[in-house]
Amino acid sequence: MYRKKPLVVFIMGVSGVGKSTIGKLLSDKYNLPYFDGDDYHPESNIKKMSQGISLNDEDRYGWLCTLNELAKDQIKKNSCIIACSALKEKYRDLLSEGIKTNVKWVLLDGSFDKVLNRMKKRRAHYMPVSLLESQFETLEYPIDALKINIESTPKEIVKIINDEIFKKSEFGLIGLGVMGKSLSRNLASKGIIVSIFNRHLHGIEENIAIDFKNEFTELNDALAFDDLGSFVNSIQKPRKIMLMVNAGKTVDVVVDKLLPYLSDDDVIIDGGNSHFKDTRRRIEFLRTKTINFIGSGVSGGEEGALKGPSIMPGGDQIAYKLVQPYLEAIAAKDKNNFPCCAYIGEYGSGHFVKMVHNGIEYAEMQLLAEVYFILKYVGNNPSEIADILEGWKSKANSYLLEITIDILRKKDGKGWLIDDILDKAGNKGTGNWTTVETAKLGIPSTMIASALFARYVSSFKEERIKMDELYNRRVKAFNMDTNDLLEAYELARIVNHHQGFKMLLEASKSYRWELNLSKIARIWTNGCIIRSSLLEELSVVLRETDNILYDQNIRNRINELKLQLDSVVSKSILVEIAIPCFSEAVNFLNGYMNSDSSANLIQAQRDYFGAHTYQKKSDDSGKYYHTKW
Ligand code: 6PG
């Protein structure tokens, strides 16, 4: 046994499968304490069973809690073996409460007749044979147990347990790029024994996993491979394997390579920024192979992955339960110490939510870029802008605000590094997907689209240089009250978040995901790139309403801040400074807050040239009219 991590091995199954025999043999082999769950029944339970009366959930509750306490106590010292029927999932949940990643289940499995025969031979046991039927009926098959048929001899069973539990790791990770490395170290630092794999490319990528393991002490117990088969075989079944590889084709290639080595019920978790429709396709395909697939958003960059990211898993909920303890262990914690990881919903919902997160991220970044640009044109140098933003933390703190301050302070030689960074923004595609998907859903997430298009405009650097020569811009010295700018920024961020959550709401209805918006806001309060004090507030607001703009406090704030937003936008436009996200916030609000709109003319035009018909304000039956214009 190489591992330092203490384990509680629960030998489970109906009465008569030989739990105590195996438990004692294991205990002897490893010199570990053994406990027979039956010895912990209160008198009342023993009496009931000996009268041939089955125990109900209430009878079992106290007994299961006692065994949970026993297990918790034991692992403070060492591993231990406990024999307990643990027939229902909720019993197993109670038994492993608070120690989920330390608990291993071994199900001793046999046919009714085989077990009955054994029971008949038994003496000195208070469980009458008549209860066996009810035990078989009660047994809910565990998906996360090592299942061993009792046709094997006790010696063989002990060997299987030794090979499959004591010699193997708990969790596998494929892809040791920046994120994969950080997540592996995060897992290991939580006491999780992890197998790590990186592909072998002769002369290019060799021994990556082994070298990486040797670099960090927390990986001492990790198992490192560059051979895929050995990697898969080193993980306990049902296996949990996380992919941290490039989104797109690579995921399919890795899944195809993995498939021949996998067994029923294994779970693959895709932690990359995959498209949610690809995730759905992969879930459906792998279901035909009895393999589970969880598509999980992971946000937080390199540091988040190491210290605690925000995790957005989607897919089959039963499969999620298998990986939940591991994902929760490595996730960031919110202010109440709950993990910033929660089951999102079925199919590709986890990756969809991560995509919207990135869309919101694009607009948050763009707003800060516009703030920086305005303050620069007012005449501040980067350090002065950083000083101004420092003063905004009390009202509008966020991770992105903090890193912007750091960035603006960074010197490069005598000047500021920011002044030397080429102003052409790149992107990896998630902002594009969000824009496309919001348009498909019919939701005006205009700030996300504007942030994306602002990056596209920036990318035409050569054309912008030419245009600058061709046109005389009106840019001239101007003043901007920094408090007005802060308030405009606060309001624009509210609009951005409103638009993002509105998109989630519509997707939830359209795809029947039943997304919990408040929970999503909560898991975004720490670990991820868009974490902020605003999201803390929204996680509460979204408990009561799914439209944050209906909330009384937010309404008051909008009424206080709107004039400043209007003023910042109009002043900037008059000096021809591009502020697409700020101006979209204004235009969206101006349209959305007004019961009257110009769309009556659009309808009339459509009817004029295309006989598309229109409805009338004066006829609330909803009838459609056509006019011969
Ligand atoms: C995160 C980030 C991360 C990454 C995106 C952004 O949540 O940790 O969103 O996923 O930064 O890939 O990519 P682009 O800005 O390059 O599109």
XYZ file of C-alpha atoms in Angstrom, residues 81-457:
377
model
C -12.639 -1.358 7.039
C -16.344 -1.266 7.875
C -18.881 -3.909 6.939
C -22.338 -2.431 6.458
C -25.224 -3.344 4.190
C -25.614 0.321 3.020
C -28.465 -0.726 0.785
C -29.853 2.645 -0.312
C -28.103 5.576 -1.881
C -29.311 7.883 0.863
C -27.786 5.544 3.458
C -24.488 5.682 1.616
C -24.764 9.482 1.475
C -25.164 9.540 5.253
C -22.336 7.086 5.835
C -19.917 9.122 3.724
C -21.115 12.583 4.802
C -18.104 14.911 5.054
C -15.578 12.266 3.992
C -16.696 11.512 0.438
C -13.266 11.348 -1.175
C -11.971 9.092 1.616
C -14.728 6.525 1.218
C -14.537 3.522 -1.100
C -17.464 1.161 -1.608
C -17.070 -2.525 -2.320
C -20.315 -4.234 -3.264
C -20.339 -7.970 -2.703
C -22.805 -9.123 -5.258
C -24.538 -12.474 -5.655
C -27.777 -14.048 -6.810
C -30.698 -14.490 -4.396
C -30.347 -18.284 -4.441
C -26.637 -18.221 -3.749
C -27.083 -15.855 -0.814
C -30.076 -17.783 0.504
C -28.054 -20.995 0.522
C -25.337 -19.293 2.524
C -27.839 -17.854 4.976
C -29.366 -21.244 5.575
C -25.966 -22.591 6.624
C -25.442 -19.756 9.096
C -25.818 -20.072 12.803
C -25.833 -17.499 15.623
C -27.038 -14.577 13.522
C -30.056 -12.536 14.467
C -31.135 -11.870 10.896
C -33.796 -14.398 9.857
C -33.736 -15.717 6.298
C -37.205 -14.249 5.762
C -35.723 -10.728 5.677
C -33.455 -11.513 2.770
C -36.136 -10.868 0.188
C -36.784 -7.411 1.540
C -33.028 -6.712 1.548
C -32.797 -7.583 -2.145
C -35.780 -5.331 -2.835
C -34.235 -2.463 -0.896
C -30.785 -2.673 -2.491
C -30.171 0.266 -4.798
C -27.235 -0.610 -6.949
C -24.377 1.803 -6.298
C -22.761 3.244 -9.400
C -19.622 4.254 -7.579
C -18.754 0.884 -6.022
C -16.267 -1.769 -6.953
C -18.634 -4.669 -7.662
C -17.318 -8.147 -6.927
C -19.239 -11.345 -7.525
C -19.276 -13.673 -4.532
C -18.648 -16.640 -6.818
C -14.977 -15.653 -6.355
C -13.207 -17.091 -3.317
C -12.564 -14.776 -0.347
C -8.855 -14.810 -1.209
C -9.613 -13.745 -4.773
C -11.981 -11.033 -3.533
C -9.314 -9.606 -1.231
C -6.860 -9.599 -4.134
C -9.351 -7.728 -6.343
C -9.882 -5.125 -3.603
C -6.142 -4.802 -3.153
C -5.497 -4.374 -6.881
C -8.468 -2.165 -7.645
C -8.588 0.095 -4.602
C -5.348 0.071 -2.674
C -3.053 0.141 -5.674
C -4.969 2.569 -7.845
C -5.541 6.282 -8.023
C -8.893 7.992 -7.581
C -8.941 10.479 -10.393
C -7.252 10.803 -13.784
C -6.242 13.935 -15.645
C -5.254 14.117 -19.283
C -3.398 17.093 -20.765
C -0.639 18.799 -18.856
C -0.831 22.260 -20.351
C -0.958 25.256 -18.047
C -4.515 24.535 -16.824
C -4.046 20.745 -16.571
C -0.888 21.125 -14.508
C -2.498 23.584 -12.128
C -5.604 21.412 -11.698
C -3.463 18.303 -11.020
C -1.580 20.134 -8.290
C -4.851 21.436 -6.896
C -6.303 17.879 -6.775
C -3.158 16.478 -5.167
C -3.023 19.249 -2.586
C -6.539 18.214 -1.478
C -5.199 14.714 -0.731
C -6.684 13.203 -3.892
C -4.498 10.550 -5.447
C -4.337 11.392 -9.084
C -3.066 9.718 -12.244
C -1.690 12.191 -14.749
C -1.099 11.710 -18.437
C 0.395 13.722 -21.227
C 0.770 12.410 -24.758
C 4.135 11.151 -25.937
C 5.429 12.864 -29.059
C 8.811 11.458 -29.919
C 11.503 14.107 -29.560
C 8.899 16.826 -28.856
C 6.821 15.915 -25.797
C 8.463 13.168 -23.794
C 8.100 12.252 -20.119
C 6.050 15.395 -19.515
C 3.943 13.758 -16.792
C 6.896 12.106 -15.005
C 9.013 15.283 -15.077
C 6.065 17.306 -13.820
C 5.393 14.856 -10.966
C 9.038 15.099 -9.916
C 8.894 18.872 -9.852
C 6.264 19.252 -7.098
C 6.209 17.542 -3.707
C 2.411 17.540 -3.517
C 2.516 15.109 -6.454
C 4.547 12.497 -4.526
C 1.616 10.059 -4.453
C 0.543 10.826 -8.023
C 0.975 8.238 -10.770
C 2.485 9.676 -13.960
C 2.232 8.241 -17.464
C 2.809 8.891 -21.116
C 1.191 5.600 -22.093
C -2.592 5.892 -22.270
C -3.463 2.253 -21.495
C -1.335 2.156 -18.346
C -2.782 5.509 -17.294
C -6.381 4.289 -17.599
C -5.571 1.020 -15.835
C -4.099 2.907 -12.912
C -7.451 4.489 -11.964
C -10.136 2.996 -9.697
C -13.407 1.991 -11.375
C -15.739 3.601 -12.200
C -13.015 5.871 -13.482
C -13.184 9.632 -13.349
C -11.012 11.141 -16.052
C -10.791 14.849 -16.669
C -9.695 16.148 -20.055
C -7.790 19.412 -20.059
C -7.042 19.454 -23.769
C -7.775 21.991 -26.490
C -11.461 22.392 -27.245
C -12.643 21.200 -30.654
C -11.438 18.174 -32.597
C -8.806 17.251 -30.000
C -11.535 16.296 -27.524
C -13.006 13.812 -30.018
C -9.574 12.427 -30.838
C -8.740 11.879 -27.154
C -12.159 10.335 -26.452
C -11.681 7.925 -29.384
C -8.269 6.905 -28.095
C -9.595 6.430 -24.562
C -12.632 4.364 -25.479
C -10.955 0.955 -25.946
C -9.534 1.146 -22.411
C -12.689 2.275 -20.596
C -15.275 0.201 -18.713
C -19.025 0.639 -18.141
C -20.009 3.660 -16.028
C -16.618 5.403 -16.297
C -16.944 9.183 -16.404
C -15.090 11.545 -18.710
C -15.138 15.226 -17.719
C -14.313 17.766 -20.394
C -12.952 20.818 -18.570
C -12.145 22.863 -21.681
C -14.121 25.630 -23.351
C -16.048 23.259 -25.626
C -19.080 24.301 -27.618
C -22.218 23.168 -25.783
C -23.590 21.458 -28.891
C -20.424 19.362 -29.204
C -20.881 18.398 -25.566
C -24.440 17.250 -26.228
C -23.261 15.187 -29.198
C -20.501 13.596 -27.099
C -22.898 12.787 -24.253
C -25.297 11.084 -26.652
C -22.557 9.162 -28.428
C -20.899 7.969 -25.224
C -24.226 6.944 -23.740
C -24.391 4.276 -26.458
C -21.091 2.950 -25.062
C -22.292 3.131 -21.402
C -19.698 5.796 -20.705
C -20.687 9.016 -18.929
C -19.617 12.428 -20.171
C -19.723 15.620 -18.126
C -19.141 18.914 -19.947
C -17.782 21.302 -17.392
C -16.962 24.969 -17.588
C -13.843 25.780 -15.582
C -13.013 29.414 -15.040
C -10.196 31.172 -13.288
C -7.170 30.901 -15.526
C -3.914 29.375 -14.311
C -4.093 30.747 -10.784
C -7.762 29.803 -10.374
C -7.058 26.259 -11.550
C -4.327 25.954 -8.930
C -5.989 27.640 -5.980
C -9.651 27.038 -6.763
C -11.592 27.708 -9.951
C -15.298 28.195 -10.450
C -16.673 24.970 -11.930
C -19.848 24.641 -14.034
C -20.571 20.939 -14.694
C -23.400 19.762 -16.922
C -24.585 16.359 -18.095
C -26.229 13.364 -16.523
C -26.923 14.112 -12.848
C -26.178 10.556 -11.704
C -22.794 10.688 -13.403
C -22.206 14.075 -11.811
C -22.652 12.533 -8.366
C -19.637 10.333 -9.074
C -17.344 13.288 -9.696
C -19.009 15.817 -7.398
C -16.747 15.260 -4.341
C -13.627 15.745 -6.438
C -14.836 18.838 -8.279
C -16.148 20.379 -5.067
C -12.836 19.663 -3.320
C -10.835 21.650 -5.880
C -13.320 24.488 -6.457
C -13.002 27.976 -4.976
C -15.186 28.640 -1.925
C -17.817 31.362 -1.708
C -18.063 33.706 1.252
C -20.051 31.113 3.210
C -17.423 28.484 2.426
C -19.629 26.595 -0.038
C -17.850 25.325 -3.156
C -18.095 27.464 -6.285
C -19.140 24.342 -8.132
C -22.713 23.228 -8.660
C -24.537 20.913 -10.997
C -25.861 23.120 -13.790
C -28.209 20.854 -15.727
C -28.418 18.290 -18.475
C -26.483 17.915 -21.710
C -24.315 20.874 -22.703
C -25.742 23.276 -20.110
C -22.456 23.487 -18.173
C -20.539 24.546 -21.235
C -23.357 26.890 -22.265
C -23.171 28.640 -18.893
C -19.385 28.898 -19.224
C -19.854 30.384 -22.694
C -22.186 33.061 -21.299
C -19.692 33.662 -18.487
C -17.109 34.407 -21.154
C -19.527 36.686 -22.992
C -20.083 38.681 -19.803
C -16.295 38.620 -19.336
C -15.796 40.161 -22.805
C -18.129 43.073 -21.979
C -16.633 43.557 -18.499
C -13.164 43.739 -20.035
C -14.321 46.103 -22.775
C -15.977 48.456 -20.270
C -12.702 48.691 -18.356
C -10.854 49.257 -21.627
C -13.269 52.112 -22.433
C -12.805 53.603 -18.945
C -9.032 53.436 -19.427
C -9.313 55.047 -22.847
C -11.495 57.923 -21.622
C -9.180 58.580 -18.669
C -6.175 58.456 -20.989
C -7.718 61.036 -23.327
C -8.563 63.245 -20.378
C -4.793 63.370 -19.848
C -3.916 60.775 -17.196
C -0.922 58.494 -17.400
C -1.419 54.769 -16.613
C -0.354 55.105 -12.942
C -2.783 57.984 -12.474
C -5.552 55.900 -14.039
C -4.639 53.023 -11.690
C -4.912 55.425 -8.742
C -8.379 56.514 -9.866
C -9.514 52.897 -10.293
C -8.112 51.997 -6.894
C -10.683 54.378 -5.439
C -13.490 52.477 -7.229
C -12.916 49.239 -5.329
C -15.288 50.093 -2.515
C -18.208 50.517 -4.953
C -17.406 48.269 -7.889
C -14.788 45.742 -6.932
C -14.051 42.820 -9.174
C -11.150 40.582 -10.135
C -10.985 42.301 -13.522
C -10.801 45.749 -11.888
C -7.979 44.531 -9.638
C -5.905 43.068 -12.453
C -6.492 46.202 -14.557
C -4.981 48.298 -11.754
C -1.965 45.951 -11.614
C -1.573 46.054 -15.382
C -1.692 49.855 -15.487
C 1.009 50.133 -12.839
C 3.424 47.792 -14.588
C 6.540 49.571 -15.790
C 8.741 48.495 -18.675
C 12.025 50.326 -18.504
C 11.203 53.980 -17.989
C 7.696 53.825 -19.397
C 4.572 51.788 -18.796
C 4.261 48.365 -20.364
C 0.640 49.048 -21.354
C 1.786 51.847 -23.675
C 3.907 49.389 -25.620
C 1.292 46.632 -26.020
C -0.062 46.492 -29.564
C -3.742 47.495 -29.552
C -5.101 44.519 -31.527
C -7.303 42.256 -29.390
C -7.276 38.516 -29.964
C -9.945 36.007 -29.053
C -10.383 32.269 -28.879
C -13.987 32.195 -30.021
C -16.247 31.960 -26.980
C -17.383 35.607 -27.317
C -18.259 34.861 -30.914
C -20.298 31.803 -29.869
C -22.150 33.800 -27.204
C -23.042 36.475 -29.741
C -24.258 33.908 -32.261
C -26.265 31.994 -29.647
C -27.876 35.071 -28.121
C -28.991 36.105 -31.605
C -30.417 32.624 -32.217
C -32.313 32.757 -28.942
C -33.722 36.190 -29.822
C -32.118 37.856 -26.805
C -30.501 41.268 -27.181
C -27.208 40.730 -25.331
C -25.982 43.803 -27.138
C -23.078 44.560 -24.833
C -21.518 41.144 -25.412
C -21.880 41.610 -29.162
C -20.408 45.126 -28.964
C -17.454 43.917 -26.915
C -16.775 41.212 -29.467
C -17.066 43.623 -32.397
C -14.834 46.143 -30.610
C -12.145 43.447 -30.589
C -12.760 42.862 -34.294
C -12.505 46.610 -35.070
